[in-house]
Coordinates of C-alpha atoms in Angstrom, one line a residue:
M129 CA 43.9 76.4 47.7
D130 CA 42.2 79.3 49.4
K131 CA 42.5 82.6 47.6
L132 CA 44.1 84.3 50.6
L133 CA 46.8 82.8 52.8
F134 CA 48.3 84.2 55.9
G135 CA 52.1 84.3 56.2
D136 CA 54.5 84.5 59.2
N137 CA 57.3 86.9 58.2
Q138 CA 56.0 89.6 60.6
F139 CA 56.3 87.3 63.6
F140 CA 60.0 86.7 63.1
G141 CA 61.4 90.1 62.3
I142 CA 61.4 89.9 58.6
N143 CA 60.8 93.1 56.6
H144 CA 62.4 93.6 53.2
M145 CA 62.2 97.5 53.3
S146 CA 62.8 98.5 57.0
E147 CA 65.2 96.9 59.5
E148 CA 63.8 99.2 62.2
K149 CA 60.3 97.8 61.6
A150 CA 61.6 94.3 61.5
R151 CA 63.2 94.8 64.9
A152 CA 60.1 96.3 66.4
Q153 CA 58.0 93.3 65.1
A154 CA 60.5 90.8 66.5
M155 CA 60.2 92.5 69.9
R156 CA 56.4 92.6 69.8
F157 CA 56.1 88.9 69.0
Q158 CA 58.6 87.4 71.4
D159 CA 55.6 85.9 73.3
T160 CA 53.5 83.2 71.6
S161 CA 50.3 84.7 72.9
A162 CA 51.0 87.8 70.8
I163 CA 51.3 85.7 67.7
M164 CA 48.1 83.8 68.6
E165 CA 46.3 87.1 69.0
V166 CA 47.0 88.0 65.4
L167 CA 46.2 84.5 64.1
D168 CA 42.9 84.6 66.0
A169 CA 42.1 87.9 64.3
A170 CA 42.9 86.4 60.9
Y171 CA 40.8 83.3 61.6
D172 CA 37.9 85.4 62.8
E173 CA 38.1 87.4 59.5
G174 CA 37.7 84.2 57.6
I175 CA 41.3 83.3 56.8
R176 CA 41.9 79.6 57.4
T177 CA 45.4 78.9 56.0
F178 CA 48.6 79.7 57.8
M179 CA 51.6 79.5 55.5
C180 CA 54.6 79.2 57.9
T181 CA 58.2 78.3 58.2
T182 CA 59.3 75.4 60.5
H183 CA 60.8 77.9 63.0
D184 CA 61.0 76.3 66.4
R185 CA 58.3 78.7 67.7
I186 CA 55.8 77.4 65.2
A187 CA 55.7 74.2 67.2
E188 CA 54.1 76.3 70.0
I189 CA 51.4 77.5 67.6
C190 CA 50.8 73.9 66.6
D191 CA 50.3 72.9 70.2
V192 CA 47.7 75.7 70.7
V193 CA 45.8 74.7 67.6
R194 CA 45.9 71.0 68.5
A195 CA 44.6 71.7 72.0
N196 CA 41.7 73.7 70.8
P197 CA 40.1 71.9 67.8
G198 CA 36.7 73.6 68.3
R199 CA 38.2 77.1 68.2
Y200 CA 40.3 76.4 65.1
D201 CA 37.8 74.3 63.1
G202 CA 39.0 74.1 59.5
F203 CA 42.3 75.7 60.2
Q204 CA 45.3 74.4 58.2
F205 CA 49.0 74.9 57.9
Y206 CA 51.2 75.1 54.8
P207 CA 54.6 74.2 56.2
C208 CA 57.6 75.8 54.4
M209 CA 60.9 73.9 55.0
P210 CA 63.6 73.8 55.9
Y211 CA 64.0 76.9 58.1
A212 CA 67.4 78.1 56.8
H213 CA 68.6 79.9 60.0
K214 CA 68.0 76.8 62.1
Y215 CA 70.2 74.7 59.8
A216 CA 72.8 77.4 59.4
N217 CA 73.2 77.7 63.2
A218 CA 73.4 73.9 63.4
V219 CA 76.2 73.8 60.8
T220 CA 78.1 76.4 62.8
D221 CA 77.7 74.4 66.0
H222 CA 78.1 70.9 64.7
G223 CA 79.7 71.0 61.2
M224 CA 77.9 69.8 58.0
V225 CA 77.6 66.1 58.8
G226 CA 76.9 66.8 62.5
A227 CA 74.1 69.3 61.5
I228 CA 72.3 66.7 59.4
A229 CA 72.7 64.1 62.2
H230 CA 71.4 66.6 64.7
F231 CA 68.0 66.7 63.1
M232 CA 67.6 63.0 62.6
P233 CA 66.0 60.5 65.0
E234 CA 68.4 59.6 67.9
D235 CA 68.8 56.0 67.1
G236 CA 67.8 56.0 63.4
L237 CA 69.7 54.1 60.7
F238 CA 70.7 57.3 58.9
K239 CA 72.1 58.9 62.0
T240 CA 74.3 55.8 62.5
M241 CA 75.3 55.9 58.9
L242 CA 76.2 59.6 59.1
R243 CA 78.3 59.1 62.2
S244 CA 80.5 56.8 60.0
G245 CA 80.2 58.9 56.9
A246 CA 78.5 56.0 55.1
A247 CA 75.5 57.9 53.8
L248 CA 77.7 60.6 52.3
V249 CA 80.1 58.0 50.8
T250 CA 77.2 56.2 49.2
K251 CA 75.6 59.5 48.2
D252 CA 72.2 58.4 49.6
A253 CA 70.8 61.9 49.1
E254 CA 67.2 60.6 48.8
G255 CA 67.3 58.9 52.2
I256 CA 68.7 62.0 53.8
V257 CA 66.0 64.2 52.2
K258 CA 63.2 62.0 53.4
V259 CA 64.4 61.8 57.0
L260 CA 64.9 65.6 57.1
I261 CA 61.4 66.2 55.8
D262 CA 60.0 63.8 58.4
A263 CA 61.9 65.6 61.1
E264 CA 60.5 69.0 60.1
M265 CA 57.0 67.6 59.9
K266 CA 56.9 66.2 63.4
M267 CA 55.6 69.5 64.9
F268 CA 52.5 69.3 62.6
A269 CA 51.4 65.8 63.7
G270 CA 47.6 65.6 63.8
L271 CA 47.1 68.9 62.0
R272 CA 46.0 69.6 58.4
T273 CA 48.9 70.2 56.1
P274 CA 47.4 69.9 52.5
V275 CA 50.4 71.7 50.9
I276 CA 54.0 71.4 52.0
F277 CA 56.6 73.8 50.6
M278 CA 60.4 73.7 50.0
Q279 CA 61.7 77.1 51.1
N280 CA 63.2 79.5 48.6
V281 CA 66.7 79.6 50.1
F282 CA 67.1 75.9 49.3
V283 CA 65.1 75.9 46.1
D284 CA 67.2 78.6 44.6
L285 CA 70.4 77.0 46.0
L286 CA 69.5 73.7 44.3
L287 CA 68.7 75.6 41.1
G288 CA 72.0 77.3 41.1
M289 CA 73.8 73.9 41.7
G290 CA 71.8 72.2 39.0
F291 CA 70.7 69.5 41.5
T292 CA 67.1 69.6 40.3
K293 CA 66.7 65.9 41.1
A294 CA 66.2 67.0 44.7
F295 CA 62.9 68.6 43.7
R296 CA 61.6 65.2 42.5
M297 CA 62.7 63.6 45.7
F298 CA 60.8 66.2 47.7
H299 CA 57.8 66.0 45.4
D300 CA 57.5 62.2 45.6
H301 CA 58.0 61.9 49.4
V302 CA 55.5 64.7 50.2
R303 CA 52.8 63.0 48.1
E304 CA 53.5 59.4 49.1
K305 CA 54.0 59.9 52.9
Y306 CA 51.8 62.9 53.7
R307 CA 49.2 62.7 50.9
A308 CA 49.9 66.4 50.4
E309 CA 50.6 68.7 47.4
P310 CA 54.3 69.6 47.2
G311 CA 55.0 73.3 46.7
F312 CA 58.1 75.4 45.9
I313 CA 59.0 78.9 46.9
T314 CA 61.5 80.8 44.7
M315 CA 62.9 84.2 43.7
N316 CA 63.0 83.1 40.0
L317 CA 59.7 81.7 38.8
P318 CA 60.7 81.2 35.1
L319 CA 63.8 79.3 35.9
L320 CA 62.1 77.0 38.5
A321 CA 59.2 76.3 36.2
D322 CA 61.6 75.0 33.5
A323 CA 63.5 72.9 36.0
L324 CA 60.4 71.3 37.5
A325 CA 59.1 70.6 34.0
A326 CA 62.4 68.9 33.1
E327 CA 61.9 66.6 36.2
G328 CA 58.5 65.6 35.0
I329 CA 56.6 67.6 37.7
E330 CA 53.4 68.8 36.2
S331 CA 51.3 71.8 37.2
P332 CA 53.5 72.5 40.2
I333 CA 52.5 74.9 43.0
I334 CA 55.0 77.7 42.9
C335 CA 55.1 80.7 45.3
S336 CA 57.1 83.7 44.2
N337 CA 57.2 87.5 44.3
I338 CA 54.6 88.8 41.9
N339 CA 53.9 92.5 42.0
K340 CA 53.3 95.5 39.8
I341 CA 56.8 97.1 40.1
G342 CA 58.8 93.8 39.6
F343 CA 60.2 93.9 43.2
R344 CA 62.5 90.9 43.7
M345 CA 61.1 89.2 40.5
C346 CA 64.3 87.6 39.2
G347 CA 64.1 86.8 35.5
G348 CA 61.9 89.8 34.6
A349 CA 58.2 90.6 34.7
D350 CA 57.7 89.7 31.1
K351 CA 59.0 86.2 31.7
Y352 CA 56.8 85.8 34.7
R353 CA 53.7 86.8 32.7
E354 CA 54.7 84.3 30.0
V355 CA 54.9 81.5 32.5
L356 CA 51.7 82.4 34.2
E357 CA 49.8 82.7 31.0
S358 CA 51.1 79.3 29.9
G359 CA 48.9 77.6 32.5
K360 CA 51.7 75.2 33.4
V361 CA 52.0 76.3 37.0
R362 CA 49.7 77.1 39.9
A363 CA 51.0 80.3 41.2
I364 CA 50.9 81.9 44.7
A365 CA 51.8 85.6 44.7
M366 CA 53.8 86.9 47.6
S367 CA 55.2 90.5 48.2
V368 CA 52.2 91.8 46.2
Y369 CA 52.6 95.1 48.1
A370 CA 56.3 95.2 47.4
S371 CA 56.9 95.8 51.2
G372 CA 54.7 98.8 51.2
A373 CA 55.8 100.4 47.9
I374 CA 52.5 99.8 46.2
P375 CA 49.1 101.0 47.5
P376 CA 47.0 98.1 48.6
R377 CA 44.1 98.5 46.2
E378 CA 46.4 99.1 43.2
A379 CA 48.5 96.1 44.2
I380 CA 45.6 93.6 44.6
E381 CA 43.8 94.8 41.5
W382 CA 46.9 94.3 39.4
V383 CA 47.7 90.8 40.7
A384 CA 44.0 89.8 40.4
G385 CA 44.2 90.7 36.7
L386 CA 46.9 88.2 35.9
Q387 CA 46.2 84.8 34.5
G388 CA 47.5 81.8 36.5
V389 CA 47.6 83.3 40.0
E390 CA 45.4 81.1 42.3
S391 CA 46.3 82.6 45.7
I392 CA 47.9 85.5 47.5
V393 CA 50.0 85.2 50.7
F394 CA 50.4 88.2 52.9
G395 CA 51.5 89.2 56.3
A396 CA 49.9 91.6 58.7
S397 CA 50.0 92.4 62.4
S398 CA 46.7 94.1 63.0
R399 CA 43.1 93.1 62.5
G400 CA 42.5 96.3 60.4
N401 CA 45.1 95.4 57.9
I402 CA 44.0 91.8 57.8
R403 CA 40.4 92.8 57.1
S404 CA 41.3 95.4 54.5
T405 CA 43.4 92.9 52.5
R406 CA 40.6 90.2 52.8
D407 CA 38.1 92.7 51.5
L408 CA 40.2 93.7 48.6
V409 CA 40.9 90.1 47.6
A410 CA 37.2 89.3 47.9
E411 CA 36.4 92.3 45.7
Y412 CA 38.9 91.4 42.9
M413 CA 39.2 87.7 43.2
G414 CA 36.1 86.4 44.9
A415 CA 35.4 85.2 48.4
V416 CA 38.5 84.2 50.2

């Protein structure tokens, strides 16, 4: 993995400290060209990995990159799925079974089964998981996706339910069909690390909040450090700035001093902020 990954929160009105800023960003990035302007700036500053949700508008970004292979040589996506709001809206509109069917191929076997309730009766969870992953991955056809993530909303829901077998299903399908590394995003790194180990998943890629003030680090900073120092996970740190609560140099220097952190994912909406983060990561962690 690259040391520095570019995230997409800023493009879809997500800011954990300021609703006003989130609204302003959502307005600014209503047009795909505005998103591409920022992605172009990140690419020109040497950042080659875009860690993104499977939001419908990401499909438009994929189309641009696919159509311009020379401009985006070496560019890669780290898809994060499923996009929770998309499924929540589908459940509201179609009901639980209808929502699952909505995202499946029109004439596929599982869609037929779901219409009769057979898949749920037979508890064919693995089949449903595979088809839903495939549906989410369609927008990335022909593009580089070396790591594919399960989003934290679903990871932490499954953790809470104790249905950790789903992690193994996701892990195996991503590796077997897409020849990619499976990754997991969570708000509780210690709990997830134990759950993945229990499922026999070794050296998993886990993305979680890791920052100096413990912002949204469920389980406690001491537990996080213990897991990181164990060498049993490959960690990606997000929210390293704690949504602006920690000065950039202080934040990067602290994270870079931790064992077990391989990469940092960050969001920015200006070339200046992209460049400054890139330079700090290069200074404390080596070339991005």
